[in-house]
Coordinates of C-alpha atoms and ligand atoms in Angstrom, one line a residue:
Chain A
X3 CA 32.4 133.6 -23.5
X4 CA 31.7 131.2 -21.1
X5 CA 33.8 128.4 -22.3
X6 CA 35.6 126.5 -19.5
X7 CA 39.1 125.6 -20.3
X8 CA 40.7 122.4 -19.0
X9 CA 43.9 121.8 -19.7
X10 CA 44.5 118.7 -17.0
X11 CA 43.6 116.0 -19.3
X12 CA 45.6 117.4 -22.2
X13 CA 48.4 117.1 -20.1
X14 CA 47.9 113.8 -19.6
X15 CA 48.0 113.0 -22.7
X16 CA 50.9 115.1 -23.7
X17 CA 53.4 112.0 -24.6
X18 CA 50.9 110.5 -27.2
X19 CA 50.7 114.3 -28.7
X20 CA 54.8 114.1 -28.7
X21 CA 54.4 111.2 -30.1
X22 CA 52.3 112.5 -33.2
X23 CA 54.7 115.3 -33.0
X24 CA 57.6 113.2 -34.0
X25 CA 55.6 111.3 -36.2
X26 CA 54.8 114.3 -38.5
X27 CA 58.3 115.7 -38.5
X28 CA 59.6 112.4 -39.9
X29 CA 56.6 112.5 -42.6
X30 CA 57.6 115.6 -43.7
X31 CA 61.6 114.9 -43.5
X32 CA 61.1 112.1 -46.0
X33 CA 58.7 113.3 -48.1
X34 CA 60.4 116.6 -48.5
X35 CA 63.7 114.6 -49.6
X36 CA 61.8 112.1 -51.4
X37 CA 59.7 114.8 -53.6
X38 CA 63.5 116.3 -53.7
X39 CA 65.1 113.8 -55.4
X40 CA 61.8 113.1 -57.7
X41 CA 62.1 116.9 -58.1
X42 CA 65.9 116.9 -59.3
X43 CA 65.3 113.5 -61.6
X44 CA 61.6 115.8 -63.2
X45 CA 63.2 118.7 -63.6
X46 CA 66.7 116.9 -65.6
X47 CA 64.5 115.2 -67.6
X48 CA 62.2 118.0 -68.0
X49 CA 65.1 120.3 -69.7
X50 CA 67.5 117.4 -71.3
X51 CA 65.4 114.6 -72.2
X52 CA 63.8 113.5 -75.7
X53 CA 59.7 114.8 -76.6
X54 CA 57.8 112.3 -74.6
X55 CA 59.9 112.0 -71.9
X56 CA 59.1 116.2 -71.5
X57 CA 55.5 115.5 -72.0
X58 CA 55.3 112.7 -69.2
X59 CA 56.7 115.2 -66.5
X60 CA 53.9 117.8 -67.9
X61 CA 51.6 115.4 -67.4
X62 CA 52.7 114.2 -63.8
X63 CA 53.3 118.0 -63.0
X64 CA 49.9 119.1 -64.5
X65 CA 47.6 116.3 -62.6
X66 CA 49.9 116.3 -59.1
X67 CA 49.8 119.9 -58.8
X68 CA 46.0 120.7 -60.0
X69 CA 44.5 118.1 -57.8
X70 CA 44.4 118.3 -53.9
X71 CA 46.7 116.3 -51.7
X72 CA 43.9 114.6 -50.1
X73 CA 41.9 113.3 -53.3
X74 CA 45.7 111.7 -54.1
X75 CA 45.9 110.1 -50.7
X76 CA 42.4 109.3 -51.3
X77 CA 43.1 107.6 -54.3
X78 CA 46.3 105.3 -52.8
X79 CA 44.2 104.5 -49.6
X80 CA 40.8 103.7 -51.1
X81 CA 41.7 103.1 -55.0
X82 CA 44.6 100.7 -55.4
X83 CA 43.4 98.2 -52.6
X84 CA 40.3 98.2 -55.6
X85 CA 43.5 96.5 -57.9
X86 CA 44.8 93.8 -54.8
X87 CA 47.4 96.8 -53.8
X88 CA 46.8 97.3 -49.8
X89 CA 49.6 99.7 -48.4
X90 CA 48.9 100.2 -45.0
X91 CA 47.9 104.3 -43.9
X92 CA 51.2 105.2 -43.1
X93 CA 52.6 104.4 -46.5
X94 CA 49.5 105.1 -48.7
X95 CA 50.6 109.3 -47.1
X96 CA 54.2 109.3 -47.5
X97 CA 53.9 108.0 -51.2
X98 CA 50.8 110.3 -52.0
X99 CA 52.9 113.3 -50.0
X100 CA 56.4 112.1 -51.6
X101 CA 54.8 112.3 -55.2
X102 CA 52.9 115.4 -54.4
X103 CA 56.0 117.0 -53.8
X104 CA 57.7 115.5 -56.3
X105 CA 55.4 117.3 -59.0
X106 CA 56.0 120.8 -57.2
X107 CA 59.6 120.4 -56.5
X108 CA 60.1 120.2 -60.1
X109 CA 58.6 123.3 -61.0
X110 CA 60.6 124.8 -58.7
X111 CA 63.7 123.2 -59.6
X112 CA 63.2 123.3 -63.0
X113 CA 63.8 127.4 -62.1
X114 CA 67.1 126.5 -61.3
X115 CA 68.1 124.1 -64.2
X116 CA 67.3 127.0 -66.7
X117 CA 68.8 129.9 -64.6
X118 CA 72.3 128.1 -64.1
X119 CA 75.2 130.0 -66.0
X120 CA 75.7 128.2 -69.2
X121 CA 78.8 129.0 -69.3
X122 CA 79.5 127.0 -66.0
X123 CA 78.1 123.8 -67.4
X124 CA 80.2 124.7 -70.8
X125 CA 83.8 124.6 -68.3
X126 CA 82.8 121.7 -66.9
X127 CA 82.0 119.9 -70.2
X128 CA 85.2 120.4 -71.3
X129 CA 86.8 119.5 -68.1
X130 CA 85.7 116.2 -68.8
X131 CA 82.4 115.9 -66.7
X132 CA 79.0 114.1 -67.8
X133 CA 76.0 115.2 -68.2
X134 CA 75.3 113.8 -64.8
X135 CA 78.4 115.3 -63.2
X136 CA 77.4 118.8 -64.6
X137 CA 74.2 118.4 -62.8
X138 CA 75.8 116.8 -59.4
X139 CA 78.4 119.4 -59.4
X140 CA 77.2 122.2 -60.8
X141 CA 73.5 122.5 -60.9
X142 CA 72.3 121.0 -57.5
X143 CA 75.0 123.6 -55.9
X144 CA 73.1 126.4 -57.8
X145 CA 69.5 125.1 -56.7
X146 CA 70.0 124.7 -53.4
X147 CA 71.7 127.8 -53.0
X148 CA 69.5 130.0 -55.4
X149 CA 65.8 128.7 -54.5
X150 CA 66.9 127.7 -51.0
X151 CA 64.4 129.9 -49.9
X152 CA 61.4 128.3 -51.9
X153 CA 62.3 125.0 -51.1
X154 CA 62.7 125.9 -46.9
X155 CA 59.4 127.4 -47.5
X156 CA 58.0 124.1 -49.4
X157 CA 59.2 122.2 -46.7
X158 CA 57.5 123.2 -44.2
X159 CA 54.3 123.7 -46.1
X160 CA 54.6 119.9 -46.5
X161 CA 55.8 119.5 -42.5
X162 CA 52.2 121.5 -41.7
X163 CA 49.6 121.1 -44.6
X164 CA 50.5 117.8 -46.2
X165 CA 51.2 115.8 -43.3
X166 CA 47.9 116.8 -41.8
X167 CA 45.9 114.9 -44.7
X168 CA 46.8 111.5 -42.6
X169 CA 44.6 112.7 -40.0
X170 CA 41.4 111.8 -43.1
X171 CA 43.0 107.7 -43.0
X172 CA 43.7 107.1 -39.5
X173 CA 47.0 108.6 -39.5
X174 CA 48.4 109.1 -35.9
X175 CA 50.5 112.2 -36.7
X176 CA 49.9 115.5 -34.5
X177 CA 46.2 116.7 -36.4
X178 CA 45.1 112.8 -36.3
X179 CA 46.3 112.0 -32.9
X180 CA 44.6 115.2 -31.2
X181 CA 41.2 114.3 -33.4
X182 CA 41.4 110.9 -31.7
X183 CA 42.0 112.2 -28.4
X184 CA 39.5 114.6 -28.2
X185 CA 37.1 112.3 -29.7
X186 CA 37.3 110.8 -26.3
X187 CA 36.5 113.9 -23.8
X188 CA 35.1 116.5 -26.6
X189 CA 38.1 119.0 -25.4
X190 CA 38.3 119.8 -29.0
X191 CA 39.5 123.4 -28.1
X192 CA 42.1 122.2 -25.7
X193 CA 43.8 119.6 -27.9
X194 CA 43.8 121.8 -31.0
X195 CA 44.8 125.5 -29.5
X196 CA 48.1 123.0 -28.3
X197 CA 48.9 121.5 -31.5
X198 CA 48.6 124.7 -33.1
X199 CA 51.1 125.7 -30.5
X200 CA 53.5 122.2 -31.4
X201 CA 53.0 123.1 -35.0
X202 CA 54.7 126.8 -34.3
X203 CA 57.3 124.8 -32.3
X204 CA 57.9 122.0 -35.0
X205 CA 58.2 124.9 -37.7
X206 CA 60.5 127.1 -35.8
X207 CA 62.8 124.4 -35.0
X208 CA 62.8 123.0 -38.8
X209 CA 63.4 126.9 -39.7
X210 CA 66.4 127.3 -37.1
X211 CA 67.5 123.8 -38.6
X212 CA 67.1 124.6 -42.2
X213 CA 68.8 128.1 -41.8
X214 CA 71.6 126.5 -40.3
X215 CA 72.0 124.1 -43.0
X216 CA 71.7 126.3 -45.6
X217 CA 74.6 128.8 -44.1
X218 CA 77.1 125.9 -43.2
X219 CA 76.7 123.9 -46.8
X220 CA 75.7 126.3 -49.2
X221 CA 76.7 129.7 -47.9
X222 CA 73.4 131.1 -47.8
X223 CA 72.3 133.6 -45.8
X224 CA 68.7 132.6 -45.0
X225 CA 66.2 134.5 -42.6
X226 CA 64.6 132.5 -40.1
X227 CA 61.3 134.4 -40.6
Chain B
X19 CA 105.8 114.7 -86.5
X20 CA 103.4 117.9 -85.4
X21 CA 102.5 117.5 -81.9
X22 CA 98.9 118.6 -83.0
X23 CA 98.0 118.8 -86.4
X24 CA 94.6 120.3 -87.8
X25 CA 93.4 119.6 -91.2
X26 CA 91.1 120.8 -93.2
X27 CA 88.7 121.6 -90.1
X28 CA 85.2 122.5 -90.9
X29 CA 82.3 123.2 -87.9
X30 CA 79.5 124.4 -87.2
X31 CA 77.0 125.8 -85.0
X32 CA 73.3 124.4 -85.9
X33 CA 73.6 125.2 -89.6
X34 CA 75.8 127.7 -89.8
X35 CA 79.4 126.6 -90.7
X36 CA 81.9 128.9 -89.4
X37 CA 84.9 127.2 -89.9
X38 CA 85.5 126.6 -93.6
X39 CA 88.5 124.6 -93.8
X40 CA 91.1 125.4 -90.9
X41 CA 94.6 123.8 -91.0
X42 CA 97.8 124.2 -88.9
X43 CA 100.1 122.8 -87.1
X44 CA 101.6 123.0 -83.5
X45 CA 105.3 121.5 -82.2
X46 CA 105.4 120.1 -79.0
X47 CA 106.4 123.1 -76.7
X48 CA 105.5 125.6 -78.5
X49 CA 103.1 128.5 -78.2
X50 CA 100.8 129.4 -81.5
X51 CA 99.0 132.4 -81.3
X52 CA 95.7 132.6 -83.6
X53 CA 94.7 136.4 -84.2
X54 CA 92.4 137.8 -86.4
X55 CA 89.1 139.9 -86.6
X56 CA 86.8 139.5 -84.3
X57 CA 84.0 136.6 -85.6
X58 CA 86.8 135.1 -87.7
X59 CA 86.2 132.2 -85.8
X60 CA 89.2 132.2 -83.3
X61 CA 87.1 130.7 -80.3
X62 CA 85.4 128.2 -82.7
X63 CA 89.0 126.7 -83.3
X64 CA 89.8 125.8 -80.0
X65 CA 86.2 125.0 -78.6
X66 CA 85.9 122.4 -81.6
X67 CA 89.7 121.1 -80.4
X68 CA 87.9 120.0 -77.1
X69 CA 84.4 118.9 -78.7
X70 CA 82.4 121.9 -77.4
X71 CA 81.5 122.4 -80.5
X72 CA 81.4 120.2 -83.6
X73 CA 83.5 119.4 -85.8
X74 CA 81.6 118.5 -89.2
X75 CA 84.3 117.9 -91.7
X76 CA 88.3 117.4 -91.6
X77 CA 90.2 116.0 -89.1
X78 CA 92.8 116.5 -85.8
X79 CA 95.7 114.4 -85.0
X80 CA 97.6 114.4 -81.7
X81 CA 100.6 112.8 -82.2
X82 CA 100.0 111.4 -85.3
X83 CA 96.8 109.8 -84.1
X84 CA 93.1 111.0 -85.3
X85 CA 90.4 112.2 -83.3
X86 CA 87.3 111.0 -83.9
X87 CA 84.8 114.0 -82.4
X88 CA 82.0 111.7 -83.2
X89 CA 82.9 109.2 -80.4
X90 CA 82.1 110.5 -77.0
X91 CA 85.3 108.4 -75.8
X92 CA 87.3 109.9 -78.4
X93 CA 86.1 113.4 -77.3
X94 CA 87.0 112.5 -73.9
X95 CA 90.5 111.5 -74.5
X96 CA 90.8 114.8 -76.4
X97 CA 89.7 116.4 -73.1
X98 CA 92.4 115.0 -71.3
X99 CA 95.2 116.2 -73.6
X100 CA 94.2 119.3 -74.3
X101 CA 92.2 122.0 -71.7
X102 CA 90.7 125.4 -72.5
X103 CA 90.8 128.6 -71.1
X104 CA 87.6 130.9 -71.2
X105 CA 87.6 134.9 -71.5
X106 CA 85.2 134.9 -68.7
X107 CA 86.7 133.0 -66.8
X108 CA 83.5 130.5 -66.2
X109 CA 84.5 129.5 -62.6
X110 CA 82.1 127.5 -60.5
X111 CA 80.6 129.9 -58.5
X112 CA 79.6 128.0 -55.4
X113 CA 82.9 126.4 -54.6
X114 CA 85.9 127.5 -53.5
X115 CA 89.3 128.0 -55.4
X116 CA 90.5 125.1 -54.0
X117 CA 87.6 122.6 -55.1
X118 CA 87.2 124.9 -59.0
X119 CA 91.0 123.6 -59.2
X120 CA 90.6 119.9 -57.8
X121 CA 87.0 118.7 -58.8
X122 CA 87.7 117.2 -62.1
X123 CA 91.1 115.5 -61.0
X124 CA 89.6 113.8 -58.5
X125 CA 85.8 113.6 -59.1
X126 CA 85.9 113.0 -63.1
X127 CA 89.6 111.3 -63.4
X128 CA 89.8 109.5 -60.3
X129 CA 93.1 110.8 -59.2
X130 CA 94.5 110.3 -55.9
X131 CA 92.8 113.3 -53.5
X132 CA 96.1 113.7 -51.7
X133 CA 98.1 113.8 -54.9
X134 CA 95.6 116.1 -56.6
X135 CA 95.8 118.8 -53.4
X136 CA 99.3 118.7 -53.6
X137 CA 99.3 119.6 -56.9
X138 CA 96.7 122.1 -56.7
X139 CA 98.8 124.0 -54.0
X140 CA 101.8 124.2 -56.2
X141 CA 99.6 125.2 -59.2
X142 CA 97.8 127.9 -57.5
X143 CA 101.8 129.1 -55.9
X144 CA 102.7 129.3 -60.0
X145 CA 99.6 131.7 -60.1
X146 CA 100.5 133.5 -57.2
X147 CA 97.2 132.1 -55.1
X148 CA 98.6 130.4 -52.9
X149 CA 96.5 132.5 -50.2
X150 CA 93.1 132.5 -52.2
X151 CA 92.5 129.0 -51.7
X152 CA 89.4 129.4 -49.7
X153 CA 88.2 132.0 -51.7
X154 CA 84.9 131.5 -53.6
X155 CA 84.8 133.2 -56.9
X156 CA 82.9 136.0 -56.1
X157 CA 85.2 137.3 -53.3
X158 CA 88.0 137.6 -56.7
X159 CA 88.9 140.4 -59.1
X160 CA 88.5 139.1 -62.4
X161 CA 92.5 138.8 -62.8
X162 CA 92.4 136.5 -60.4
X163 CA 89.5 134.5 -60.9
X164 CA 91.3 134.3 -64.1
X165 CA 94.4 132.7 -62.5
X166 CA 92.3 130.3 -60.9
X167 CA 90.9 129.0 -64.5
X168 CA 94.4 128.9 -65.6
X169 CA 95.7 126.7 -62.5
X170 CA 92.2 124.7 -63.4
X171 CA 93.3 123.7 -66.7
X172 CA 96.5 122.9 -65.7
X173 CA 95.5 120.8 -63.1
X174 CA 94.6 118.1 -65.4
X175 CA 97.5 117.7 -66.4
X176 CA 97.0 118.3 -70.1
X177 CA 99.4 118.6 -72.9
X178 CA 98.0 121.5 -74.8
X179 CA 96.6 124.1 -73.0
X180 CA 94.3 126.6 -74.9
X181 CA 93.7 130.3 -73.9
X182 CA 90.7 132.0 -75.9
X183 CA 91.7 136.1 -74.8
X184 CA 92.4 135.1 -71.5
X185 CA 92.7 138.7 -70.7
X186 CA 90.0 140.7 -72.5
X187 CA 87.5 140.8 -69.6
X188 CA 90.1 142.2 -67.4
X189 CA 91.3 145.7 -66.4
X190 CA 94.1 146.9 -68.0
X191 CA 96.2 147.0 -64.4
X192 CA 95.4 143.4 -64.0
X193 CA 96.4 142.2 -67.8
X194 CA 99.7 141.6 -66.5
X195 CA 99.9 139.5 -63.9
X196 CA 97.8 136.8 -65.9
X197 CA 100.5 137.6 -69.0
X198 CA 103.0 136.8 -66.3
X199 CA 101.5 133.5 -65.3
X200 CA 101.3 132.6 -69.4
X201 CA 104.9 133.6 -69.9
X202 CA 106.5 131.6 -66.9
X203 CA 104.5 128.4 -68.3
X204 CA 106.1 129.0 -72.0
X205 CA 109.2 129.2 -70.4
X206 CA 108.7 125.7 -68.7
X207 CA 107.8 124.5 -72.1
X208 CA 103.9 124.4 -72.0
X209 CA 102.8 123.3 -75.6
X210 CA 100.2 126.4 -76.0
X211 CA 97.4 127.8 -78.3
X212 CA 96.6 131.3 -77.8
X213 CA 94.0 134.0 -79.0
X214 CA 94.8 136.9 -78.4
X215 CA 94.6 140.8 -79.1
X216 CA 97.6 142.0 -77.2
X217 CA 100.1 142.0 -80.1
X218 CA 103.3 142.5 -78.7
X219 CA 102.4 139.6 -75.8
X220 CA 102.0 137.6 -78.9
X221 CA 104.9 138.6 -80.9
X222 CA 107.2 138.1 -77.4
X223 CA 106.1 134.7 -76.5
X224 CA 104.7 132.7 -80.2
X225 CA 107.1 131.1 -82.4
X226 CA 104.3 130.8 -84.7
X227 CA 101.4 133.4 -85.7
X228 CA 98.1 132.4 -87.5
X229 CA 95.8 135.0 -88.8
X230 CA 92.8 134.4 -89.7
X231 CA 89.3 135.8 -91.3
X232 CA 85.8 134.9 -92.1
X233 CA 86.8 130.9 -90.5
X234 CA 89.8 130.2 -92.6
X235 CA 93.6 130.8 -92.4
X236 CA 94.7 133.7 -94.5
X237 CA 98.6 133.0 -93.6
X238 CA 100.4 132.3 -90.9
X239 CA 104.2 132.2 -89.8
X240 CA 106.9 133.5 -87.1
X241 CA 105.4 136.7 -85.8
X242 CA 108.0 139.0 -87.3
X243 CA 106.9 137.8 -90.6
X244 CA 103.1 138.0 -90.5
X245 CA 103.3 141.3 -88.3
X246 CA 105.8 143.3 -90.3
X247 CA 105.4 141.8 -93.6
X248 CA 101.9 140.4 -93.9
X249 CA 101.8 139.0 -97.9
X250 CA 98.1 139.5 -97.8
X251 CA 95.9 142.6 -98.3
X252 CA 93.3 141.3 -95.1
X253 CA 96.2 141.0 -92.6
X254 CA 97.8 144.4 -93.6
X255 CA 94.5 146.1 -93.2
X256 CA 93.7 143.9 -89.6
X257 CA 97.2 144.9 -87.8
X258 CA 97.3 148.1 -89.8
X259 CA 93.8 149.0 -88.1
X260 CA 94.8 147.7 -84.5
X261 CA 98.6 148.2 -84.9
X262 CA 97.7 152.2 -84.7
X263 CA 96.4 152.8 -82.0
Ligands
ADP11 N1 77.1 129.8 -80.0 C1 77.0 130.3 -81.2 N2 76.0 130.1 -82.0 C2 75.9 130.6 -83.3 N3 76.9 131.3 -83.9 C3 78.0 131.5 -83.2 C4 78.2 131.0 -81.8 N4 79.4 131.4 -81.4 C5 79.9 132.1 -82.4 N5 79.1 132.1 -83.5 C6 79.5 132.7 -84.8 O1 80.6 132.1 -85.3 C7 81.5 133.0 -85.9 C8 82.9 132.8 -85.3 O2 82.8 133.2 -83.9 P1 84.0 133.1 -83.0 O3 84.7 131.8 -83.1 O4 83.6 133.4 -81.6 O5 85.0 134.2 -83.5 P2 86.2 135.0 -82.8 O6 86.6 134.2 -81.6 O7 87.3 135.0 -83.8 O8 85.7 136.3 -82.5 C9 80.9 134.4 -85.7 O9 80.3 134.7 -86.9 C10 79.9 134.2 -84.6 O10 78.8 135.0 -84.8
MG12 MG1 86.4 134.8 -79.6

């Protein structure tokens, strides 16, 4: 191979590819906790609520998770300007990622609703707790400390794949920002062979991060890789 | 006036109706032990007392004042007067002694935090805890873990406590210490309803005894009476069975 690497004007650039950097953690911080919470409030609803209710998560489930990220993006960027709606690129991906995640965080949280003791929900019924309380005290304990691992893993599948969509709407996270840069001097090779290198950085740190998290809150004993 | 006084009590689960007309009565203060055949529908009697499971027919007075199961604020008073016991214990598994005794004070009743720990400390010293208190439930034998239900329920403060064979998950070595921790509260006076299969517990600490089969009380009385001289043919048979061996 005769390829002449040149890693000078990457350099350069190096504070606009942090930039991107932090810009992609933070789009996959929120949409992880966002599609969290949509996940807890699916999956409840999922396993108590009424018929329809049931079938509306199915649906939202069904569609989010058998159509790709990007047509959903897509569809917020492109399609709902169509109806006078015009978020700008920024909030058309967290939404699209935040629902996206939503749809799978349920599935995997709904694991959790039907694997917690019964029993335990039983003692805290007739210690006087809600509905509500029995899942805030009891069930999001169990979640988070039985699927811990699916959800670290979820997290940063949406911290690498999802986030990486923006770079299709002008989105300046790490992918978009090193498309636009090279765009500029055709060091494709450069730019990408470091961002795959901040990506491995950005995922080791959110692991180190998450395992800590995970041993101080829920006692979990999580490996790093 | 009875301090609780059931009448007439029938409930089911889905369609089945396995209480066919329960009625009793129970004193402040004093401890009433239910015994019976297993699937007589011992546990039914005190999960419908706290609205676990429903009562269809009948009714329950606490102090002269009815209950009505159908009103989720009427369950929820019941709840604070009276707590239950499980066999298994049923312990939140992902917190610590400490927060299985003071989450419902605090979190569901809105108690003081301060006054709640306090009391938590002295409940888990009357169960002989007082070093567990960081312990998560998984790092206790079941006797303990057992303890830790006890001091629980008592945490609320109720008036009735209800213990569904509070010891038949445990090992016979460890039976004791929660007998212990029952007797010490019947000696302060705790108003008590207790299933149980360890006779001579229940003939030393019930001033009443209520035996019943197939969801309905055969008789009941002071211990001496229904143990010795059982009047009917079921309860002679029952403590005959168990009483030998
Ligand atoms: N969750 C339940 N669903 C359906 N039937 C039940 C349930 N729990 C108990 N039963 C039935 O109710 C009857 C009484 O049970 P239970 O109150 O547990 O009896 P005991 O405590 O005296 O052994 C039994 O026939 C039992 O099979
Ligand atoms: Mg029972």
């Amino acid at each position: 191979m005769d390829y002449n690497f040149q890693f000078n004007v990457i350099w350069r650039n190096f504070d606009t590819l942090l930039d991107g950097a932090w810009l992609t953690f933070q789009l996959g911080v929120f949409a992880f906790w966002g599609g969290a919470l949509l996940g807890l409030v699916g999956a409840a609803l999922k396993t108590y609520g009424p018929g329809p209710i049931r079938f509306l998560v199915d649906v939202y489930v069904v569609f989010m998770t058998n159509t790709p990220a990007l047509i959903q993006v897509y569809f917020l960027y492109f399609g709902l300007p169509e109806v006078g709606i015009r978020w700008s690129s920024e909030a058309c991906l967290l939404i699209g990622l935040t629902l996206n995640a939503g749809a799978y965080l349920t599935m995997i949280m709904r694991a959790g609703f039907l694997s917690v003791r019964k029993s335990e929900m039983e003692a805290g019924e007739a210690l006087g707790m809600s509905l509500v309380q029995q899942i805030r005290y009891i069930i999001v304990p169990h979640i988070a400390k039985s699927i811990y691992p699916a959800l670290a893993n979820f997290f940063i599948v949406i911290l690498v794949m999802g986030t990486s969509v923006g770079a299709l709407i002008g989105v300046d996270e790490l992918t978009g920002t090193a498309i636009n840069l090279s765009t500029v001097n055709y060091r494709w090779l450069e730019y990408f062979t470091v961002i795959a290198g901040m990506y491995v950085v950005l995922t080791f740190i959110a692991s180190i991060g998450l395992a800590l998290l995970g041993r101080w809150a829920f006692r979990v004993k999580a490996r790093i890789f | 006036m009875p301090h609780l006084a059931v009448n007439d009590v029938c409930a089911k689960y889905g369609s089945l109706e396995v209480l066919h007309g329960i009625g009793f009565e129970v004193d402040r203060g004093e401890v009433v032990s239910l015994v019976g055949p297993s699937g007589s529908g011992k546990s039914t009697v005190l999960r419908a007392l706290v609205g676990l499971t429903p009562v269809t027919s009948g009714h329950v007075e606490v102090d002269g004042k009815k209950i009505d199961y159908g009103s989720s604020q009427a369950v929820k008073a019941a709840r604070d007067r009276m707590a239950i016991v499980f066999q298994q214990y049923n312990l939140f598994q992902n917190m610590n002694v400490m927060r299985n005794v003071t989450l419902a004070p605090i979190k569901i009743k809105g108690r003081p935090k301060a006054q709640v720990e306090a009391k938590a400390i002295e409940l888990l010293d009357l169960v002989g805890l007082s070093e567990k208190r960081d312990a998560y439930p998984d790092q206790l034998s079941g006797g303990q873990q057992q303890r830790v239900a006890i001091a629980r329920a008592l945490a609320l403060e109720p008036e009735i406590l209800l213990l569904d064979e509070v010891t038949s998950a445990l090992d016979p070595e460890l039976v004791n210490e929660v007998l212990d921790t029952i007797r010490r509260l019947a000696r302060e006076g705790m108003t008590m309803i207790l299933v149980s299969h360890e006779m001579s517990f229940v003939r030393e600490v019930s001033s009443k005894v209520i035996f019943m089969d197939d969801g309905k009380v055969v008789e009941s009385g002071p211990p001496a009476e229904i143990f010795d001289t059982p009047k009917s043919e079921r309860a002679r048979d029952f403590f005959g069975k168990i009483l030998r061996h």
